[in-house]
Amino acid sequence: MPRRRVTQADVAALIGVSQATVSFVLSGRTPSGVRISAETRQRVLDAIRITGYSANPVAQRLAGGHNQILGVFTYETTFPSGGRDFYGPFLIGIEHAAEQIGVDLLLFTSARVVEGSRRLATSGWQRLGIADGCLLLGQHEEQAELQHLLDTNYPFVFVGRRESEGGRLPYVGADYLSGTRRAVLRAADLGHRRIGYVGARTSDQPTRDRLAGYQAAMVDRGLHPSYIESADTVSAAAQIAEQSLSAVLLAPENGPDELRLALSEMRIRVPEDLSVLLLGQPHHRLPGPTRWSGFTIPREQMGSRALLLLSHLAGTSYAGIPSPGGPALGGGRTDPDLHQLLDCTDVAGETLVPPNGRGGAGTLTRSSTILEPKRTHA
């Protein structure tokens, strides 16, 4: 049979003192006029050790204290499967920051993932009270839930840029817009004129930022945007050839290795015939030696900075810990920037080269039949 949780009353009964005495010893604060001898204090500590008593964090919070516990909630499955490890680097950065400031992490996983996403409301808002604040990660957030957290003044930080009414929502994100714009300009500076965007044009904030950067750079250079939204790599490769593109920007949800294989079936070589730039680390990769051009997302740094910001908002920061966006926290501390965008890191790689002078991938075909994938026979 499962053992019930040991309470302060159990500890008090074991050594014949009041529950208030146990509470005073645990808190380290004794009210005026109350004296607890060193012998009694030691007996309480020994009883706590023997019984394995641990304080109830929810009760501590209700008493007005801080638990030194910060939560992490992901809208999608947290742990990787099938080679996908999107959250791993974020969690590494979060853990490093937690060690630095001396707080524990609580991963909220009780809500089931339904149709690729989970909801805070499903697991019960009360669970959030266990933690002093919570980090939120994911692509499929529920706006009503975020608004509820804002309305109730619950401390939270979103890992990733998110817009909100009045700019009240705190976040630490990656500057996808600037990174994507630089990627276009890098290709254009090498002579590319037919530069396409490969990826779904969905409404999530990262996609909107990448598309805005792509469109702004194309307009800046007087180039015509080309969009390829097919999730199927064979179809995407066919559209790249059909549009005679010489360079493409690849959104992270698309696998560069799979696209390269599909292109090779059409006698289109990367990078000789088609330059490819990645707009962040792909969600999943096939093992291989290719050093892809583009940019990387500072995921570990985002996780670390987000936890430091959350610690400040939740009031759990220690003096001397650098405030994200300001001087040291503690005495005389200043409020940090609630909206932080970190620069993406450009990667030279080996898949961006000058155009081959033959007009793009489509000019490699002698007839429309080459656009069909090469068929093999068992």
Short mmCIF file of C-alpha atoms in Angstrom, two decimals:
data_model
loop_
_atom_site.label_atom_id
_atom_site.label_comp_id
_atom_site.label_asym_id
_atom_site.label_seq_id
_atom_site.Cartn_x
_atom_site.Cartn_y
_atom_site.Cartn_z
CA MET A 1 0.00 0.00 0.00
CA PRO A 2 1.28 3.50 -0.76
CA ARG A 3 2.54 5.39 2.25
CA ARG A 4 0.72 8.63 3.07
CA ARG A 5 2.59 11.92 3.25
CA VAL A 6 4.14 12.69 6.66
CA THR A 7 2.74 15.90 8.14
CA GLN A 8 3.98 18.43 10.69
CA ALA A 9 1.39 17.01 13.10
CA ASP A 10 3.06 13.58 12.78
CA VAL A 11 6.46 15.07 13.60
CA ALA A 12 5.02 16.97 16.59
CA ALA A 13 3.24 13.88 17.95
CA LEU A 14 6.41 11.78 17.69
CA ILE A 15 8.35 13.96 20.15
CA GLY A 16 5.47 15.46 22.15
CA VAL A 17 5.62 19.10 21.09
CA SER A 18 3.06 21.37 19.42
CA GLN A 19 2.72 21.60 15.65
CA ALA A 20 3.47 25.32 15.98
CA THR A 21 6.87 24.46 17.47
CA VAL A 22 7.69 22.27 14.46
CA SER A 23 6.58 25.07 12.11
CA PHE A 24 8.76 27.63 13.93
CA VAL A 25 11.82 25.38 13.70
CA LEU A 26 11.25 24.74 9.99
CA SER A 27 10.78 28.40 9.15
CA GLY A 28 13.69 29.57 11.28
CA ARG A 29 11.53 32.41 12.57
CA THR A 30 10.31 32.56 16.16
CA PRO A 31 7.60 35.10 17.14
CA SER A 32 8.32 37.62 19.87
CA GLY A 33 7.81 36.10 23.32
CA VAL A 34 8.27 32.48 22.14
CA ARG A 35 11.41 30.61 23.19
CA ILE A 36 12.51 27.24 21.81
CA SER A 37 15.46 25.65 23.56
CA ALA A 38 18.40 24.27 21.60
CA GLU A 39 17.50 20.76 22.87
CA THR A 40 13.91 21.01 21.61
CA ARG A 41 15.07 22.41 18.30
CA GLN A 42 17.45 19.46 17.85
CA ARG A 43 14.70 16.95 18.74
CA VAL A 44 12.49 18.48 16.04
CA LEU A 45 15.28 18.29 13.46
CA ASP A 46 16.00 14.66 14.40
CA ALA A 47 12.29 13.77 14.08
CA ILE A 48 12.14 15.43 10.65
CA ARG A 49 15.12 13.36 9.54
CA ILE A 50 13.68 10.10 10.93
CA THR A 51 10.20 10.55 9.45
CA GLY A 52 11.41 11.89 6.11
CA TYR A 53 9.09 14.88 6.43
CA SER A 54 9.21 17.43 3.61
CA ALA A 55 7.31 20.70 3.49
CA ASN A 56 4.23 20.95 1.31
CA PRO A 57 5.17 23.57 -1.33
CA VAL A 58 1.55 24.52 -1.98
CA ALA A 59 1.00 25.20 1.72
CA GLN A 60 4.17 27.27 1.81
CA ARG A 61 2.93 29.36 -1.08
CA LEU A 62 -0.41 29.93 0.62
CA ALA A 63 1.54 31.10 3.64
CA GLY A 64 3.07 33.82 1.49
CA GLY A 65 6.52 32.35 0.89
CA HIS A 66 8.41 31.36 -2.25
CA ASN A 67 9.05 27.72 -3.07
CA GLN A 68 12.19 28.39 -5.14
CA ILE A 69 10.47 26.19 -7.76
CA LEU A 70 9.95 27.37 -11.34
CA GLY A 71 7.77 25.45 -13.76
CA VAL A 72 8.25 24.47 -17.41
CA PHE A 73 5.24 23.77 -19.64
CA THR A 74 5.52 22.66 -23.27
CA TYR A 75 2.56 22.70 -25.63
CA GLU A 76 3.99 19.76 -27.57
CA THR A 77 5.61 16.51 -26.42
CA THR A 78 8.76 17.42 -24.53
CA PHE A 79 11.04 14.44 -24.96
CA PRO A 80 12.33 13.47 -28.42
CA SER A 81 11.11 10.56 -30.48
CA GLY A 82 12.07 9.44 -33.96
CA GLY A 83 15.17 11.66 -33.97
CA ARG A 84 13.23 14.86 -33.23
CA ASP A 85 14.73 16.86 -30.38
CA PHE A 86 13.35 20.38 -30.67
CA TYR A 87 13.16 21.17 -26.94
CA GLY A 88 16.46 19.61 -25.85
CA PRO A 89 18.71 22.69 -26.27
CA PHE A 90 16.12 24.96 -24.62
CA LEU A 91 15.96 22.63 -21.60
CA ILE A 92 19.76 22.54 -21.35
CA GLY A 93 19.87 26.34 -21.14
CA ILE A 94 17.01 26.37 -18.62
CA GLU A 95 18.77 23.81 -16.42
CA HIS A 96 22.06 25.75 -16.46
CA ALA A 97 20.30 28.93 -15.37
CA ALA A 98 18.41 27.05 -12.63
CA GLU A 99 21.71 25.78 -11.23
CA GLN A 100 23.11 29.30 -11.33
CA ILE A 101 20.32 30.91 -9.31
CA GLY A 102 19.57 27.95 -7.05
CA VAL A 103 15.99 27.06 -7.96
CA ASP A 104 14.36 23.72 -8.73
CA LEU A 105 12.51 22.99 -11.96
CA LEU A 106 9.10 21.36 -12.23
CA LEU A 107 8.05 19.96 -15.62
CA PHE A 108 4.27 20.02 -16.04
CA THR A 109 3.35 16.91 -18.01
CA SER A 110 0.00 15.78 -16.58
CA ALA A 111 -2.00 17.25 -19.48
CA ARG A 112 -2.23 14.75 -22.34
CA VAL A 113 -1.12 15.74 -25.83
CA VAL A 114 -4.25 15.79 -28.01
CA GLU A 115 -3.88 16.35 -31.76
CA GLY A 116 -0.27 17.39 -31.30
CA SER A 117 -0.81 19.89 -28.47
CA ARG A 118 -1.64 20.10 -24.77
CA ARG A 119 -3.46 22.79 -22.82
CA LEU A 120 -2.77 24.41 -19.46
CA ALA A 121 -6.47 24.38 -18.60
CA THR A 122 -6.60 20.61 -19.10
CA SER A 123 -4.17 19.95 -16.26
CA GLY A 124 -5.87 22.42 -13.92
CA TRP A 125 -4.79 25.97 -13.19
CA GLN A 126 -4.25 25.02 -9.54
CA ARG A 127 -1.18 22.99 -10.46
CA LEU A 128 0.64 26.13 -11.53
CA GLY A 129 0.43 27.32 -7.91
CA ILE A 130 3.05 24.74 -6.95
CA ALA A 131 5.62 26.84 -8.79
CA ASP A 132 6.51 30.49 -8.26
CA GLY A 133 6.25 31.03 -12.02
CA CYS A 134 6.34 29.09 -15.28
CA LEU A 135 8.16 29.05 -18.62
CA LEU A 136 6.01 28.28 -21.67
CA LEU A 137 7.39 26.70 -24.83
CA GLY A 138 5.73 25.56 -28.03
CA GLN A 139 4.31 26.48 -31.40
CA HIS A 140 0.61 25.87 -30.73
CA GLU A 141 -0.20 28.03 -27.72
CA GLU A 142 -3.74 28.95 -26.76
CA GLN A 143 -4.20 32.74 -26.70
CA ALA A 144 -7.04 32.56 -24.16
CA GLU A 145 -4.76 30.74 -21.71
CA LEU A 146 -2.03 33.36 -22.08
CA GLN A 147 -4.57 36.10 -21.50
CA HIS A 148 -5.81 34.32 -18.35
CA LEU A 149 -2.26 34.24 -16.97
CA LEU A 150 -1.85 37.95 -17.70
CA ASP A 151 -5.19 38.79 -16.11
CA THR A 152 -4.35 36.86 -12.92
CA ASN A 153 -0.80 38.32 -12.74
CA TYR A 154 0.74 34.85 -12.63
CA PRO A 155 4.47 35.18 -13.40
CA PHE A 156 5.36 33.54 -16.71
CA VAL A 157 7.69 34.00 -19.68
CA PHE A 158 7.20 32.63 -23.18
CA VAL A 159 10.27 31.17 -24.88
CA GLY A 160 9.79 32.68 -28.33
CA ARG A 161 8.46 36.04 -29.47
CA ARG A 162 4.73 36.45 -28.98
CA GLU A 163 2.62 39.52 -29.67
CA SER A 164 -0.02 40.58 -27.16
CA GLU A 165 -2.42 43.43 -26.61
CA GLY A 166 -0.58 46.29 -24.98
CA GLY A 167 2.71 44.36 -25.16
CA ARG A 168 2.14 42.86 -21.72
CA LEU A 169 3.33 39.33 -22.52
CA PRO A 170 6.99 38.76 -21.50
CA TYR A 171 9.14 36.71 -23.86
CA VAL A 172 12.67 35.81 -24.91
CA GLY A 173 12.80 34.98 -28.61
CA ALA A 174 15.02 34.66 -31.66
CA ASP A 175 15.21 37.44 -34.25
CA TYR A 176 13.97 35.36 -37.19
CA LEU A 177 13.10 38.43 -39.23
CA SER A 178 16.64 39.83 -39.30
CA GLY A 179 18.21 36.39 -39.74
CA THR A 180 16.01 35.55 -42.72
CA ARG A 181 16.58 38.94 -44.29
CA ARG A 182 20.34 38.46 -44.05
CA ALA A 183 20.03 35.01 -45.65
CA VAL A 184 18.25 36.49 -48.69
CA LEU A 185 20.81 39.26 -49.03
CA ARG A 186 23.67 36.77 -48.82
CA ALA A 187 22.22 34.84 -51.76
CA ALA A 188 21.43 38.00 -53.72
CA ASP A 189 24.95 39.36 -53.19
CA LEU A 190 26.31 36.20 -54.87
CA GLY A 191 24.16 36.87 -57.93
CA HIS A 192 21.02 34.82 -57.21
CA ARG A 193 17.84 36.39 -58.58
CA ARG A 194 15.33 33.54 -58.31
CA ILE A 195 15.27 32.88 -54.56
CA GLY A 196 12.37 30.82 -53.20
CA TYR A 197 10.91 30.24 -49.73
CA VAL A 198 10.16 26.58 -48.93
CA GLY A 199 7.79 26.15 -45.99
CA ALA A 200 4.19 26.44 -44.90
CA ARG A 201 2.79 29.96 -44.62
CA THR A 202 1.07 29.38 -41.28
CA SER A 203 -0.04 31.97 -38.72
CA ASP A 204 2.40 31.11 -35.91
CA GLN A 205 4.72 33.94 -34.90
CA PRO A 206 8.07 32.39 -35.99
CA THR A 207 6.72 31.68 -39.49
CA ARG A 208 5.29 35.19 -39.78
CA ASP A 209 8.63 36.67 -38.76
CA ARG A 210 10.58 34.55 -41.26
CA LEU A 211 8.16 35.44 -44.07
CA ALA A 212 8.38 39.14 -43.19
CA GLY A 213 12.17 39.00 -43.38
CA TYR A 214 12.06 37.16 -46.71
CA GLN A 215 9.55 39.56 -48.26
CA ALA A 216 11.38 42.67 -47.02
CA ALA A 217 14.73 41.52 -48.44
CA MET A 218 13.23 40.49 -51.79
CA VAL A 219 11.52 43.87 -52.15
CA ASP A 220 14.73 45.61 -51.12
CA ARG A 221 16.59 43.93 -53.99
CA GLY A 222 13.75 44.29 -56.49
CA LEU A 223 13.20 40.51 -56.69
CA HIS A 224 9.94 38.58 -57.08
CA PRO A 225 9.06 36.27 -54.14
CA SER A 226 8.39 32.58 -54.88
CA TYR A 227 6.63 30.35 -52.35
CA ILE A 228 6.66 26.55 -52.15
CA GLU A 229 4.32 25.29 -49.44
CA SER A 230 4.14 21.57 -50.19
CA ALA A 231 4.96 19.36 -47.18
CA ASP A 232 5.89 16.52 -49.56
CA THR A 233 9.57 16.75 -50.53
CA VAL A 234 9.06 15.19 -53.97
CA SER A 235 6.39 17.76 -54.81
CA ALA A 236 8.53 20.57 -53.38
CA ALA A 237 11.49 19.47 -55.53
CA ALA A 238 9.26 19.44 -58.62
CA GLN A 239 8.05 22.98 -57.89
CA ILE A 240 11.63 24.19 -57.38
CA ALA A 241 12.53 22.85 -60.82
CA GLU A 242 9.35 24.18 -62.41
CA GLN A 243 10.03 27.69 -61.12
CA SER A 244 13.71 27.54 -62.20
CA LEU A 245 14.92 28.62 -58.78
CA SER A 246 18.64 28.97 -58.18
CA ALA A 247 18.45 29.28 -54.38
CA VAL A 248 15.90 28.40 -51.69
CA LEU A 249 15.40 29.27 -48.04
CA LEU A 250 14.26 26.23 -46.07
CA ALA A 251 12.02 26.56 -42.98
CA PRO A 252 13.01 24.35 -39.99
CA GLU A 253 10.00 22.01 -40.31
CA ASN A 254 11.36 20.81 -43.68
CA GLY A 255 14.15 18.24 -43.69
CA PRO A 256 17.09 19.42 -45.84
CA ASP A 257 18.43 15.90 -46.31
CA GLU A 258 15.09 14.58 -47.57
CA LEU A 259 14.76 17.51 -49.98
CA ARG A 260 18.27 16.93 -51.26
CA LEU A 261 17.45 13.29 -51.99
CA ALA A 262 14.29 14.29 -53.85
CA LEU A 263 16.22 16.87 -55.88
CA SER A 264 18.90 14.33 -56.80
CA GLU A 265 16.18 12.12 -58.30
CA MET A 266 15.57 15.01 -60.71
CA ARG A 267 19.28 15.45 -61.50
CA ILE A 268 19.38 18.67 -59.49
CA ARG A 269 22.55 18.94 -57.44
CA VAL A 270 23.01 20.85 -54.17
CA PRO A 271 24.76 23.28 -54.23
CA GLU A 272 26.04 23.14 -57.83
CA ASP A 273 22.59 23.67 -59.36
CA LEU A 274 20.63 24.88 -56.33
CA SER A 275 21.86 26.72 -53.26
CA VAL A 276 20.06 25.94 -49.99
CA LEU A 277 19.99 28.04 -46.81
CA LEU A 278 18.41 26.79 -43.57
CA LEU A 279 16.33 29.22 -41.53
CA GLY A 280 17.30 27.66 -38.22
CA GLN A 281 18.14 24.14 -37.13
CA PRO A 282 15.82 21.59 -38.78
CA HIS A 283 13.46 19.75 -36.46
CA HIS A 284 14.94 16.43 -37.56
CA ARG A 285 18.02 15.51 -39.56
CA LEU A 286 19.40 12.47 -41.30
CA PRO A 287 22.98 11.73 -40.28
CA GLY A 288 25.42 13.14 -42.79
CA PRO A 289 28.51 15.32 -43.21
CA THR A 290 26.80 18.23 -45.02
CA ARG A 291 27.47 21.63 -43.49
CA TRP A 292 24.32 23.53 -44.41
CA SER A 293 24.44 27.28 -44.96
CA GLY A 294 21.94 29.61 -43.27
CA PHE A 295 21.62 30.48 -39.60
CA THR A 296 21.14 28.76 -36.25
CA ILE A 297 18.75 29.64 -33.44
CA PRO A 298 20.35 30.41 -30.02
CA ARG A 299 18.10 27.91 -28.24
CA GLU A 300 20.28 27.28 -25.17
CA GLN A 301 20.78 31.01 -24.63
CA MET A 302 17.04 31.62 -25.07
CA GLY A 303 16.23 29.03 -22.40
CA SER A 304 18.78 30.46 -19.98
CA ARG A 305 17.74 34.08 -20.47
CA ALA A 306 14.06 33.19 -20.20
CA LEU A 307 14.56 31.51 -16.83
CA LEU A 308 16.54 34.47 -15.49
CA LEU A 309 13.75 36.80 -16.59
CA LEU A 310 11.12 34.54 -15.01
CA SER A 311 13.11 34.38 -11.78
CA HIS A 312 13.08 38.15 -11.64
CA LEU A 313 9.33 38.39 -12.32
CA ALA A 314 8.56 35.70 -9.73
CA GLY A 315 10.71 37.38 -7.08
CA THR A 316 13.02 34.39 -6.65
CA SER A 317 16.25 36.02 -7.91
CA TYR A 318 19.26 36.28 -5.64
CA ALA A 319 21.42 39.37 -5.27
CA GLY A 320 24.45 39.32 -7.54
CA ILE A 321 22.79 37.30 -10.34
CA PRO A 322 22.90 39.29 -13.59
CA SER A 323 19.49 40.58 -14.60
CA PRO A 324 18.61 39.91 -18.25
CA GLY A 325 18.78 43.35 -19.75
CA GLY A 326 19.96 45.19 -16.62
CA PRO A 327 22.45 45.34 -13.72
CA ALA A 328 22.71 42.78 -10.94
CA LEU A 329 19.50 41.86 -9.17
CA GLY A 330 19.05 42.46 -5.45
CA GLY A 331 19.62 45.82 -3.81
CA GLY A 332 19.00 48.65 -6.24
CA ARG A 333 18.05 46.28 -9.03
CA THR A 334 16.35 47.55 -12.17
CA ASP A 335 13.50 46.02 -14.13
CA PRO A 336 14.69 43.84 -17.03
CA ASP A 337 13.51 44.12 -20.61
CA LEU A 338 10.31 42.07 -20.89
CA HIS A 339 10.68 41.66 -24.67
CA GLN A 340 14.07 40.23 -25.60
CA LEU A 341 15.13 39.16 -29.09
CA LEU A 342 18.44 37.34 -29.45
CA ASP A 343 20.42 37.40 -32.69
CA CYS A 344 20.51 34.26 -34.81
CA THR A 345 24.02 33.12 -35.78
CA ASP A 346 24.87 33.10 -39.49
CA VAL A 347 26.50 29.89 -40.72
CA ALA A 348 28.67 30.01 -43.85
CA GLY A 349 28.30 26.29 -44.52
CA GLU A 350 28.88 24.76 -47.94
CA THR A 351 25.47 24.86 -49.62
CA LEU A 352 25.47 28.50 -50.76
CA VAL A 353 27.49 29.16 -53.95
CA PRO A 354 27.12 31.56 -56.90
CA PRO A 355 24.47 30.54 -59.46
CA ASN A 356 25.71 28.21 -62.21
CA GLY A 357 24.83 30.66 -64.96
CA ARG A 358 22.21 28.39 -66.53
CA GLY A 359 19.23 30.17 -65.04
CA GLY A 360 18.34 27.88 -62.13
CA ALA A 361 17.35 24.31 -61.37
CA GLY A 362 14.63 24.11 -64.01
CA THR A 363 17.03 24.68 -66.92
CA LEU A 364 18.66 21.33 -66.21
CA THR A 365 15.64 19.57 -67.68
CA ARG A 366 15.51 18.79 -71.40
CA SER A 367 11.82 17.97 -71.23
CA SER A 368 9.01 18.07 -68.73
CA THR A 369 9.40 14.36 -68.06
CA ILE A 370 12.57 14.95 -66.04
CA LEU A 371 10.42 16.67 -63.43
CA GLU A 372 9.04 13.28 -62.44
CA PRO A 373 11.13 11.43 -59.84
CA LYS A 374 13.41 8.73 -61.14
CA ARG A 375 11.73 5.34 -60.72
CA THR A 376 13.53 2.25 -59.50
CA HIS A 377 12.53 -1.38 -59.89
CA ALA A 378 12.87 -4.10 -57.33
#
